[in-house]
Tab-separated table of C-alpha atoms in Angstrom:
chain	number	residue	atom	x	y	z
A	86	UNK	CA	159.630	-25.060	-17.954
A	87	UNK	CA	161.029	-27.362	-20.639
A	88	UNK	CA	159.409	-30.366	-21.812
A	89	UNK	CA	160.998	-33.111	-23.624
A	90	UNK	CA	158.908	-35.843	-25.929
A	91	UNK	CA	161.343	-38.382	-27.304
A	92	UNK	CA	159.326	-40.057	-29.772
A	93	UNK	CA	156.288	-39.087	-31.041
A	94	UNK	CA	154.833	-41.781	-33.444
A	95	UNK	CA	151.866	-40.902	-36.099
A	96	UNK	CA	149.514	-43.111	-37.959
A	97	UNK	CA	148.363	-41.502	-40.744
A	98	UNK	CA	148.560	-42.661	-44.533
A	99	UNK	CA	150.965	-40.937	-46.529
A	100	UNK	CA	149.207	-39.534	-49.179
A	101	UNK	CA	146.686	-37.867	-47.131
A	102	UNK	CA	149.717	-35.112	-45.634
A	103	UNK	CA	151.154	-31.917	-47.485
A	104	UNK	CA	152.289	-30.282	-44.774
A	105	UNK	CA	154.164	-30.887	-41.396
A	106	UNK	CA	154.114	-27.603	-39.437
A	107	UNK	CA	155.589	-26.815	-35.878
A	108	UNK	CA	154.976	-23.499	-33.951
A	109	UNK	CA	156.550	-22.190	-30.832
A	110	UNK	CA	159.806	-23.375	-29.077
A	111	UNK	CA	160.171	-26.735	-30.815
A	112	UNK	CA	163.028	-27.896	-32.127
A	113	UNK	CA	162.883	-31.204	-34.231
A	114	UNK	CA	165.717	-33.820	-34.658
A	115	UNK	CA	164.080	-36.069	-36.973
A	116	UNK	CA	161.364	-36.999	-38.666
A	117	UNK	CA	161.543	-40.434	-40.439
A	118	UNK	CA	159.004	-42.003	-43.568
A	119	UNK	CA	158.174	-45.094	-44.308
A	120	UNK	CA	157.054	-46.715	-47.636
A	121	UNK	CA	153.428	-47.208	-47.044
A	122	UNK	CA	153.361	-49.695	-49.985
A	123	UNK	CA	155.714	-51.888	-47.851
A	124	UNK	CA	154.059	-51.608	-44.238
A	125	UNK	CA	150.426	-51.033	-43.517
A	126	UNK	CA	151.052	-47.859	-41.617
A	127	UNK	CA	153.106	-44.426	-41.876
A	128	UNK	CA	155.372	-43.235	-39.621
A	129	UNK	CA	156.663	-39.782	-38.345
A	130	UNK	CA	159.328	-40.540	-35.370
A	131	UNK	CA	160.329	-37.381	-34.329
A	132	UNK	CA	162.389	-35.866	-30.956
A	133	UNK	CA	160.716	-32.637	-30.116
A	134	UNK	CA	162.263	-30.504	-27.162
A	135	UNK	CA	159.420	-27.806	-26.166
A	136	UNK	CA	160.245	-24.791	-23.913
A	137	UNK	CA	156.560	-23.057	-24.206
A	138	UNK	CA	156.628	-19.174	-23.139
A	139	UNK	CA	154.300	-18.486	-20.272
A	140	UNK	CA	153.187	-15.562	-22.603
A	141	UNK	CA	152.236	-17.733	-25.726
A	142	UNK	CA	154.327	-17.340	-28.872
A	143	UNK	CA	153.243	-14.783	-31.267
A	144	UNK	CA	152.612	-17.114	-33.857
A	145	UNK	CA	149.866	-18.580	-31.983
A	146	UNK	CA	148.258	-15.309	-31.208
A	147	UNK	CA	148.112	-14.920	-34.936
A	148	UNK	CA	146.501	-18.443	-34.726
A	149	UNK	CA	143.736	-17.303	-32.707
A	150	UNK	CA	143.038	-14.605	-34.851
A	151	UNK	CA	142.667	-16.208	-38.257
A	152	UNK	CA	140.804	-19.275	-37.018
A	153	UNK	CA	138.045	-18.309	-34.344
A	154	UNK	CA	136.701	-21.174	-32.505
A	155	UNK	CA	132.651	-22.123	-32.932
């Protein structure tokens, strides 16, 4: 099965992210920043193209066993 997302848009300010991280079969395009000091919000514009294993990918088995749930 393969999924396609053509633009993905986030609102979160710029200095609260470190880290962008993508697991599995994603493949990213782009990924665009604006300057928060010119418009009120950030954005990430990315075009993601998933193709999720039925199996899970490994590193989200490795997920699962770092970071039990409650």
């Amino acid at each position: 099965m393969e999924r396609t997302l053509r633009s993905i848009t986030h609102r979160v300010p710029f200095h609260r992210v470190d880290t962008i991280s993508f697991t599995g079969g994603v493949e990213v395009k782009q990924i665009n920043f604006e300057d928060t000091r010119a418009v009120s919000v950030q954005k990430m514009i990315s075009e993601v193209q998933c193709n999720p294993s039925p199996f899970g990918s490994p590193e989200s088995e490795d997920q699962k066993q770092k970071h039990p749930g409650p």
